[in-house]
mmCIF file of C-alpha atoms in Angstrom:
data_model
loop_
_atom_site.group_PDB
_atom_site.id
_atom_site.type_symbol
_atom_site.label_atom_id
_atom_site.label_comp_id
_atom_site.label_asym_id
_atom_site.label_seq_id
_atom_site.Cartn_x
_atom_site.Cartn_y
_atom_site.Cartn_z
ATOM 1 C CA UNK A 13 40.828 78.503 40.876
ATOM 2 C CA UNK A 14 42.458 74.234 40.923
ATOM 3 C CA UNK A 15 41.324 72.041 43.443
ATOM 4 C CA UNK A 16 41.298 67.603 43.349
ATOM 5 C CA UNK A 17 39.685 65.606 45.390
ATOM 6 C CA UNK A 18 41.190 61.848 45.857
ATOM 7 C CA UNK A 19 37.965 59.882 47.502
ATOM 8 C CA UNK A 20 39.267 57.175 48.524
ATOM 9 C CA UNK A 21 41.649 57.526 51.633
ATOM 10 C CA UNK A 22 43.008 54.352 51.405
ATOM 11 C CA UNK A 23 42.776 51.146 49.321
ATOM 12 C CA UNK A 24 43.236 47.579 49.783
ATOM 13 C CA UNK A 25 43.644 45.837 47.034
ATOM 14 C CA UNK A 26 45.028 41.450 46.205
ATOM 15 C CA UNK A 27 48.641 40.612 44.636
ATOM 16 C CA UNK A 28 47.578 39.872 41.015
ATOM 17 C CA UNK A 29 44.677 42.211 40.869
ATOM 18 C CA UNK A 30 44.185 44.807 38.131
ATOM 19 C CA UNK A 31 43.676 48.476 39.995
ATOM 20 C CA UNK A 32 41.653 52.211 39.924
ATOM 21 C CA UNK A 33 42.529 54.805 41.460
ATOM 22 C CA UNK A 34 39.731 58.296 41.671
ATOM 23 C CA UNK A 35 40.859 61.423 40.580
ATOM 24 C CA UNK A 36 38.351 64.186 40.010
ATOM 25 C CA UNK A 37 39.423 67.802 39.330
ATOM 26 C CA UNK A 38 38.823 71.692 38.949
ATOM 27 C CA UNK A 39 40.192 73.882 36.636
ATOM 28 C CA UNK A 40 38.166 76.647 34.459
ATOM 29 C CA UNK A 41 40.988 76.426 31.648
ATOM 30 C CA UNK A 42 42.585 73.361 30.280
ATOM 31 C CA UNK A 43 43.762 71.068 32.359
ATOM 32 C CA UNK A 44 47.512 69.357 33.345
ATOM 33 C CA UNK A 45 47.511 66.221 35.114
ATOM 34 C CA UNK A 46 49.407 64.524 37.031
ATOM 35 C CA UNK A 47 49.713 60.924 39.541
ATOM 36 C CA UNK A 48 52.750 60.980 41.598
ATOM 37 C CA UNK A 49 53.737 58.200 43.975
ATOM 38 C CA UNK A 50 55.450 58.425 47.296
ATOM 39 C CA UNK A 51 57.269 55.568 48.795
ATOM 40 C CA UNK A 52 57.557 55.642 53.231
ATOM 41 C CA UNK A 53 60.315 57.991 53.716
ATOM 42 C CA UNK A 54 61.121 59.487 50.223
ATOM 43 C CA UNK A 55 59.783 61.685 47.792
ATOM 44 C CA UNK A 56 56.804 62.613 45.708
ATOM 45 C CA UNK A 57 58.588 60.512 41.614
ATOM 46 C CA UNK A 58 56.055 61.132 38.843
ATOM 47 C CA UNK A 59 54.378 58.959 37.447
ATOM 48 C CA UNK A 60 52.652 60.174 34.249
ATOM 49 C CA UNK A 61 50.683 63.371 32.954
ATOM 50 C CA UNK A 62 48.869 64.501 30.888
ATOM 51 C CA UNK A 63 48.265 67.752 29.255
ATOM 52 C CA UNK A 64 46.559 67.155 25.284
ATOM 53 C CA UNK A 65 46.490 64.667 23.030
ATOM 54 C CA UNK A 66 45.762 61.407 23.577
ATOM 55 C CA UNK A 67 43.959 61.343 26.274
ATOM 56 C CA UNK A 68 45.047 57.674 27.349
ATOM 57 C CA UNK A 69 48.398 58.118 28.722
ATOM 58 C CA UNK A 70 50.699 55.641 29.313
ATOM 59 C CA UNK A 71 53.353 55.736 32.351
ATOM 60 C CA UNK A 72 56.405 54.372 34.650
ATOM 61 C CA UNK A 73 56.099 51.140 36.443
ATOM 62 C CA UNK A 74 52.583 49.567 34.129
ATOM 63 C CA UNK A 75 50.374 52.878 35.636
ATOM 64 C CA UNK A 76 48.022 54.431 33.229
ATOM 65 C CA UNK A 77 45.361 56.901 32.982
ATOM 66 C CA UNK A 78 42.541 58.091 31.503
ATOM 67 C CA UNK A 79 40.952 61.954 30.766
ATOM 68 C CA UNK A 80 37.238 62.397 30.771
ATOM 69 C CA UNK A 81 36.467 65.932 29.925
ATOM 70 C CA UNK A 82 32.418 65.616 31.062
ATOM 71 C CA UNK A 83 33.917 63.422 34.197
ATOM 72 C CA UNK A 84 36.263 65.427 35.139
ATOM 73 C CA UNK A 85 38.026 62.702 35.879
ATOM 74 C CA UNK A 86 41.456 61.705 35.570
ATOM 75 C CA UNK A 87 41.412 58.260 37.038
ATOM 76 C CA UNK A 88 45.032 55.749 37.977
ATOM 77 C CA UNK A 89 44.587 51.858 36.925
ATOM 78 C CA UNK A 90 46.864 48.935 37.242
ATOM 79 C CA UNK A 91 45.993 45.708 35.219
ATOM 80 C CA UNK A 92 48.314 44.038 37.599
ATOM 81 C CA UNK A 93 49.306 45.016 40.938
ATOM 82 C CA UNK A 94 52.152 44.057 42.505
ATOM 83 C CA UNK A 95 53.561 43.779 46.660
ATOM 84 C CA UNK A 96 56.379 46.475 45.394
ATOM 85 C CA UNK A 97 52.849 49.195 44.218
ATOM 86 C CA UNK A 98 52.480 50.136 48.078
ATOM 87 C CA UNK A 99 52.264 53.483 48.443
ATOM 88 C CA UNK A 100 50.651 56.650 48.695
ATOM 89 C CA UNK A 101 49.610 57.546 45.330
ATOM 90 C CA UNK A 102 48.749 61.365 44.315
ATOM 91 C CA UNK A 103 47.271 63.033 41.636
ATOM 92 C CA UNK A 104 47.493 66.171 40.967
ATOM 93 C CA UNK A 105 45.489 69.151 39.050
ATOM 94 C CA UNK A 106 48.966 72.039 36.872
ATOM 95 C CA UNK A 107 47.819 75.915 35.927
ATOM 96 C CA UNK A 108 48.403 76.400 32.319
ATOM 97 C CA UNK A 109 52.358 75.534 32.093
ATOM 98 C CA UNK A 110 51.396 73.160 34.680
ATOM 99 C CA UNK A 111 54.154 74.929 36.814
ATOM 100 C CA UNK A 112 51.484 75.844 39.834
ATOM 101 C CA UNK A 113 50.428 72.412 41.115
ATOM 102 C CA UNK A 114 47.850 71.474 43.331
ATOM 103 C CA UNK A 115 47.899 68.004 45.102
ATOM 104 C CA UNK A 116 44.717 65.775 46.596
ATOM 105 C CA UNK A 117 45.236 64.422 49.238
ATOM 106 C CA UNK A 118 46.544 61.388 48.390
ATOM 107 C CA UNK A 119 44.927 57.663 48.161
ATOM 108 C CA UNK A 120 47.081 55.269 50.206
ATOM 109 C CA UNK A 121 47.487 51.727 48.412
ATOM 110 C CA UNK A 122 48.312 48.430 50.661
ATOM 111 C CA UNK A 123 48.556 45.163 48.813
ATOM 112 C CA UNK A 124 47.877 42.081 49.896
ATOM 113 C CA UNK A 125 48.954 38.592 49.643
ATOM 114 C CA UNK B 6 71.965 64.217 38.089
ATOM 115 C CA UNK B 7 72.157 63.352 42.262
ATOM 116 C CA UNK B 8 68.574 64.824 42.150
ATOM 117 C CA UNK B 9 67.156 67.411 44.364
ATOM 118 C CA UNK B 10 69.201 67.531 47.740
ATOM 119 C CA UNK B 11 68.304 68.856 50.720
ATOM 120 C CA UNK B 12 69.078 69.206 54.145
ATOM 121 C CA UNK B 13 69.213 68.857 56.720
ATOM 122 C CA UNK B 14 67.464 65.514 56.583
ATOM 123 C CA UNK B 15 65.640 65.668 60.328
ATOM 124 C CA UNK B 16 65.580 68.748 62.510
ATOM 125 C CA UNK B 17 64.193 68.907 66.092
ATOM 126 C CA UNK B 18 64.426 72.761 67.889
ATOM 127 C CA UNK B 19 62.137 73.809 70.589
ATOM 128 C CA UNK B 20 59.605 76.625 70.311
ATOM 129 C CA UNK B 21 60.929 79.484 69.525
ATOM 130 C CA UNK B 22 63.856 78.763 67.799
ATOM 131 C CA UNK B 23 64.878 79.597 63.898
ATOM 132 C CA UNK B 24 64.968 77.194 61.279
ATOM 133 C CA UNK B 25 66.003 76.976 57.865
ATOM 134 C CA UNK B 26 66.399 74.744 55.574
ATOM 135 C CA UNK B 27 68.254 74.154 52.577
ATOM 136 C CA UNK B 28 67.149 72.923 48.883
ATOM 137 C CA UNK B 29 69.684 72.779 45.756
ATOM 138 C CA UNK B 30 67.857 71.778 43.147
ATOM 139 C CA UNK B 31 68.470 69.739 39.763
ATOM 140 C CA UNK B 32 70.998 71.774 37.628
ATOM 141 C CA UNK B 33 69.703 73.538 34.620
ATOM 142 C CA UNK B 34 66.028 73.439 36.261
ATOM 143 C CA UNK B 35 64.758 76.632 36.363
ATOM 144 C CA UNK B 36 61.468 76.628 38.839
ATOM 145 C CA UNK B 37 62.235 75.699 42.012
ATOM 146 C CA UNK B 38 58.629 74.735 45.204
ATOM 147 C CA UNK B 39 58.766 74.159 48.896
ATOM 148 C CA UNK B 40 55.708 71.716 49.897
ATOM 149 C CA UNK B 41 54.772 70.867 52.540
ATOM 150 C CA UNK B 42 53.449 67.917 54.159
ATOM 151 C CA UNK B 43 51.167 67.059 57.155
ATOM 152 C CA UNK B 44 49.523 64.343 57.576
ATOM 153 C CA UNK B 45 45.732 66.908 58.611
ATOM 154 C CA UNK B 46 47.021 68.799 55.833
ATOM 155 C CA UNK B 47 48.878 66.616 52.788
ATOM 156 C CA UNK B 48 50.963 68.335 50.425
ATOM 157 C CA UNK B 49 50.946 72.173 50.545
ATOM 158 C CA UNK B 50 52.379 74.631 48.498
ATOM 159 C CA UNK B 51 54.470 77.538 50.514
ATOM 160 C CA UNK B 52 55.545 79.239 47.320
ATOM 161 C CA UNK B 53 57.853 78.429 44.136
ATOM 162 C CA UNK B 54 60.193 80.823 42.167
ATOM 163 C CA UNK B 55 60.660 80.739 39.054
ATOM 164 C CA UNK B 56 64.445 82.032 37.597
ATOM 165 C CA UNK B 57 65.550 82.522 41.293
ATOM 166 C CA UNK B 58 62.146 85.047 41.387
ATOM 167 C CA UNK B 59 59.239 84.153 43.757
ATOM 168 C CA UNK B 60 56.136 84.234 41.358
ATOM 169 C CA UNK B 61 53.583 82.623 44.247
ATOM 170 C CA UNK B 62 53.860 82.951 48.163
ATOM 171 C CA UNK B 63 49.890 82.793 48.602
ATOM 172 C CA UNK B 64 50.567 79.365 50.477
ATOM 173 C CA UNK B 65 53.096 80.667 52.710
ATOM 174 C CA UNK B 66 51.267 79.879 56.398
ATOM 175 C CA UNK B 67 52.399 83.325 58.126
ATOM 176 C CA UNK B 68 54.994 86.444 58.558
ATOM 177 C CA UNK B 69 57.220 83.668 60.730
ATOM 178 C CA UNK B 70 57.470 81.947 57.185
ATOM 179 C CA UNK B 71 60.583 83.385 54.681
ATOM 180 C CA UNK B 72 61.992 82.325 51.873
ATOM 181 C CA UNK B 73 65.137 83.187 49.289
ATOM 182 C CA UNK B 74 66.660 81.876 46.292
ATOM 183 C CA UNK B 75 69.906 83.842 45.945
ATOM 184 C CA UNK B 76 71.049 81.731 42.767
ATOM 185 C CA UNK B 77 69.995 78.682 41.155
ATOM 186 C CA UNK B 78 71.711 76.853 42.518
ATOM 187 C CA UNK B 79 70.198 77.392 46.134
ATOM 188 C CA UNK B 80 67.363 78.508 48.135
ATOM 189 C CA UNK B 81 66.732 78.117 52.143
ATOM 190 C CA UNK B 82 62.956 78.095 53.931
ATOM 191 C CA UNK B 83 63.292 80.117 57.118
ATOM 192 C CA UNK B 84 61.208 79.881 59.811
ATOM 193 C CA UNK B 85 60.819 82.472 62.930
ATOM 194 C CA UNK B 86 60.062 81.859 65.870
ATOM 195 C CA UNK B 87 59.274 77.898 64.758
ATOM 196 C CA UNK B 88 56.188 76.638 67.040
ATOM 197 C CA UNK B 89 55.308 72.948 67.384
ATOM 198 C CA UNK B 90 52.718 72.973 65.030
ATOM 199 C CA UNK B 91 55.123 73.582 62.190
ATOM 200 C CA UNK B 92 55.785 70.532 62.546
ATOM 201 C CA UNK B 93 56.088 68.319 59.594
ATOM 202 C CA UNK B 94 57.981 67.074 56.413
ATOM 203 C CA UNK B 95 58.962 70.225 54.404
ATOM 204 C CA UNK B 96 60.101 69.010 50.466
ATOM 205 C CA UNK B 97 61.453 70.930 47.727
ATOM 206 C CA UNK B 98 61.082 70.343 44.457
ATOM 207 C CA UNK B 99 62.660 71.638 41.110
ATOM 208 C CA UNK B 100 61.350 71.822 37.441
ATOM 209 C CA UNK B 101 62.494 72.533 34.327
ATOM 210 C CA UNK B 102 60.316 74.976 31.308
ATOM 211 C CA UNK B 103 62.086 73.306 28.658
ATOM 212 C CA UNK B 104 60.124 69.743 29.413
ATOM 213 C CA UNK B 105 56.738 71.495 29.566
ATOM 214 C CA UNK B 106 53.899 70.724 31.358
ATOM 215 C CA UNK B 107 55.861 70.716 34.895
ATOM 216 C CA UNK B 108 57.248 67.530 35.943
ATOM 217 C CA UNK B 109 58.316 68.018 39.412
ATOM 218 C CA UNK B 110 61.267 66.304 40.325
ATOM 219 C CA UNK B 111 60.740 65.939 44.694
ATOM 220 C CA UNK B 112 64.121 66.083 47.436
ATOM 221 C CA UNK B 113 63.765 63.567 50.391
ATOM 222 C CA UNK B 114 62.332 65.660 52.640
ATOM 223 C CA UNK B 115 63.286 67.156 55.363
ATOM 224 C CA UNK B 116 61.090 66.017 59.042
ATOM 225 C CA UNK B 117 60.755 68.773 60.883
ATOM 226 C CA UNK B 118 59.767 68.637 64.656
ATOM 227 C CA UNK B 119 59.430 71.616 67.134
ATOM 228 C CA UNK B 120 59.277 70.482 70.261
#
C-alpha cells in the first residue's frame, strides 16, 4: 500500500531564505510523486510531479523537487522564499498511472519578514 | 475553463439530516475524486470514478456515505444521516488520463458543519 510521511508539521523561514520541505514515501513499485500547495480557504494546486526521467523536477512558482529512490524521498526546494509562498504543502504518492493518490499530512510554511 | 465546480460552498445542518454535496468536473476529464479534509485526519481519499464508474470506494467511512456519478459532468456525495464527526471540508477533484501521471484539479471545497 502507498503511504507518505511529511516529518515537519510546520516550518518558518525568513523571506529570501532557501526552503526545503521533506517527504518520504512508501510504495512497492515505481511511484508517481506529486507536490501540491493549498492556500487558506482554497483547493489544492499542483506544483510539480515526477513519474520517470530526470530525477530533478522543475515546477511552477520557482519550486523544484528531487526524487531519490535510495532514500525513498521527494523533497521540495526553493532557493528564495517569497511572502506569498506561505501556505500548506502536501506531498502525495500515486499508484501506477498516478490516479489513486495518497496525500501526506502536510507541512504548513510560515514566512517571516 | 471554469475549473472544478462544487456546491454548496458552505453547509450547516443538524445531526440526522441528509446532506448532498455536488461536483461538476472539468469538461473532458475522465477521473473524478472525492476527498475529505480534517485537522485530525488530513486529506483522505473517499472514492474515485473512472468514466463514471466507481473504481475504489475503500475510503468511504461507512454506509452513511454514498457517491454517484450519473454522467460525465456531475457527481454527488451524500451523507445520510449526518453526524457531527462528519464536519470537514469536502473536495472534489478531476483528472484526465490522456495527459498521464494523474494531475488532479481540485475544486474550492464544501465546508460542512454538522451541529
